[in-house]
Coordinates of C-alpha atoms in Angstrom, one line a residue:
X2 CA 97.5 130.9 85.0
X3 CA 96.4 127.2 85.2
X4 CA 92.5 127.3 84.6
X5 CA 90.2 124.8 86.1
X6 CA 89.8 122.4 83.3
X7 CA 93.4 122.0 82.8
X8 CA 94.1 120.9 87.0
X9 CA 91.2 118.5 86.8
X10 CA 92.4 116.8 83.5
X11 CA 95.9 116.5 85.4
X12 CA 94.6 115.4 88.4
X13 CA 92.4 112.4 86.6
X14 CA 95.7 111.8 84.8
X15 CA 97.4 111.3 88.3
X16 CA 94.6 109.3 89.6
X17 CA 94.6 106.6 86.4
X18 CA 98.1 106.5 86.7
X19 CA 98.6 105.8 90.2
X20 CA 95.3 103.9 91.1
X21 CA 93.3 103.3 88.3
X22 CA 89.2 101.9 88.5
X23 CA 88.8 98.4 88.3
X24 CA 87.8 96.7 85.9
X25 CA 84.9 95.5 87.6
X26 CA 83.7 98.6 89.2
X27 CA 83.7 100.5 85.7
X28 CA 81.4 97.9 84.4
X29 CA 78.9 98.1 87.8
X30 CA 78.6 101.7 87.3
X31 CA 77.8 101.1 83.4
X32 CA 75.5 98.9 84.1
X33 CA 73.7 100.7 86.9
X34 CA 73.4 103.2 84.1
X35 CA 71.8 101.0 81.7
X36 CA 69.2 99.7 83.7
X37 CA 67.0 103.4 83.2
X38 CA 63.9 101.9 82.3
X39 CA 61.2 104.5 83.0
X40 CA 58.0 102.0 83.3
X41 CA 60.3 100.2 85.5
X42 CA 59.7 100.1 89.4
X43 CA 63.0 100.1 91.5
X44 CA 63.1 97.5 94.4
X45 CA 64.8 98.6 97.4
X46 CA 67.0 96.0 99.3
X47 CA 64.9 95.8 102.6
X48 CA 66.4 93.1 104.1
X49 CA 69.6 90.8 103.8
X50 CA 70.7 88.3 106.1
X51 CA 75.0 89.3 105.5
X52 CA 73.9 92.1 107.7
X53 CA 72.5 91.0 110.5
X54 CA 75.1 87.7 111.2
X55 CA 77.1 87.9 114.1
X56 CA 80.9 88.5 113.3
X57 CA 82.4 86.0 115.8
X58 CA 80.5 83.3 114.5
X59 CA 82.6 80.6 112.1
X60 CA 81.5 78.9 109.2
X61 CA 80.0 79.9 106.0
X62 CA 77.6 78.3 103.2
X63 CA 74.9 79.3 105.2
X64 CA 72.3 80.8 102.8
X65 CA 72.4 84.4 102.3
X66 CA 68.5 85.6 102.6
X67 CA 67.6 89.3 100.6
X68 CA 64.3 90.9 100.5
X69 CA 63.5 93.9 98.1
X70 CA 60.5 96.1 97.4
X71 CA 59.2 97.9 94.7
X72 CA 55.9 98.7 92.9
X73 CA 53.7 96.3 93.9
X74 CA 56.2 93.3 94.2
X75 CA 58.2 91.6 97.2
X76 CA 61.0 90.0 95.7
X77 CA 62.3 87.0 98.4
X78 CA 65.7 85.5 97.7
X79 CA 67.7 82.8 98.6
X80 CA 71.5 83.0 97.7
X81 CA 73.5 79.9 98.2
X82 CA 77.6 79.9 97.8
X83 CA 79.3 77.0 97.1
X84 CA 83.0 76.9 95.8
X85 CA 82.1 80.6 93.9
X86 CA 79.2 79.2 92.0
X87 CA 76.0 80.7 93.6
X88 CA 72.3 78.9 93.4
X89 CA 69.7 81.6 93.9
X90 CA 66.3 80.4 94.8
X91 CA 63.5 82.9 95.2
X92 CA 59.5 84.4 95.2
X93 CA 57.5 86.9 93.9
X94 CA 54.4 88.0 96.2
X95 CA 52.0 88.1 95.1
X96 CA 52.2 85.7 92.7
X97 CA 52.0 86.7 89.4
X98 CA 52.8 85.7 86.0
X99 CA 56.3 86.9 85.1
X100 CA 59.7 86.6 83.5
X101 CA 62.8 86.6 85.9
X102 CA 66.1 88.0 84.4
X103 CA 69.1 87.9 86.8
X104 CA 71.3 90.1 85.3
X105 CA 75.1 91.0 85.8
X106 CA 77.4 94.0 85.1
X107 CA 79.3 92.3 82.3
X108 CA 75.8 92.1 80.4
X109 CA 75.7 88.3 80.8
X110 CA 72.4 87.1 82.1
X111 CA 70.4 84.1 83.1
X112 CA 66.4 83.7 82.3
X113 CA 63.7 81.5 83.8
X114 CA 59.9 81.7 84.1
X115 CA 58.2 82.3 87.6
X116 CA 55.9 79.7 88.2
X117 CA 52.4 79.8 89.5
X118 CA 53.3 79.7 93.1
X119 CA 55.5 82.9 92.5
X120 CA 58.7 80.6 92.5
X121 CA 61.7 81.1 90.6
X122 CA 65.6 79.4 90.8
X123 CA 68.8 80.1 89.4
X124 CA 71.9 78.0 89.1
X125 CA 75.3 78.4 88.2
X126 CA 75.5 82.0 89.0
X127 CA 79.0 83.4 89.2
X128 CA 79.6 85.0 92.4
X129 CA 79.9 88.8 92.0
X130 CA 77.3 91.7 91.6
X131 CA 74.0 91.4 90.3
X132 CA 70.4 92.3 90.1
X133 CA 67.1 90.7 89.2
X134 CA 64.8 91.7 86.9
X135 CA 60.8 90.9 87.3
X136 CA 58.4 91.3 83.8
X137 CA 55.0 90.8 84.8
X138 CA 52.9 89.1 81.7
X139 CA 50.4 92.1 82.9
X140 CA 52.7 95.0 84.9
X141 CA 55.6 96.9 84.3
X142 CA 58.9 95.4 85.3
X143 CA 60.8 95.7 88.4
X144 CA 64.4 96.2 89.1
X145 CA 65.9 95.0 92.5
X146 CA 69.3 96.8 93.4
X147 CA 72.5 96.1 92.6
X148 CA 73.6 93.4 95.0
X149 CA 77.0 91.6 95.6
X150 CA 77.1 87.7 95.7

């Protein structure tokens, strides 16, 4: 008799053989992994603009607007896509002094101060998944969600 181990090795077998995990998706879940930080605060997506357009409507390059949520912070973003290269423009409220990591699955990562207003920008960001990452000068960090670009 087959015992239980031995049908779910075959059947994981069968599954990478016949559609195996991409690339990409391995890498998300790796780094969604990573991010266990436990002084940091997870943001919640609370709001994104993708959701809420109408499907009929044409067009693009309209800016894609997120907000997220998490310890004290409201994180307020401004995605912008043009020809796969994404500028992300953003704030913190309340303003605070801070560090501002945008981070991607693939470990590659772009850094910037926040300035006094609670501003922060990004350019040259490949479009794909990421996720920002606040470090107050005086707070634990936050960690938005994953988010596709």
């Amino acid at each position: 008799m087959i015992g239980e181990e031995e049908v779910l090795r075959a059947l994981r077998e069968i599954a990478g053989r016949h559609d195996p995990l991409p690339d990409d998706v391995l890498a998300a879940a790796r780094a969604s992994i990573g991010w266990r930080d436990p002084d940091a605060a997870l943001a919640e997506l609370t709001a994104d603009s993708a959701r809420e357009r109408l499907v009929a409507v044409r067009g693009g390059g309209s800016p894609r607007l997120l907000s997220f949520f998490g310890g004290s912070l409201t994180i307020d973003v401004q995605a912008t896509t043009r020809s796969g290269v994404v500028e992300v423009v953003g704030a913190v409220s309340p303003a605070v002094p801070a560090r501002m990591v945008l981070e991607s699955p693939t470990g590659s990562s772009h850094e910037t101060d926040v300035d006094d207003e609670g501003r922060f920008r990004f350019q040259d960001v490949v479009a794909g998944s990421v996720r920002l990452r606040c470090e107050p000068a005086d707070g634990s960090p936050v960690h938005t969600e994953w988010v596709l670009l």
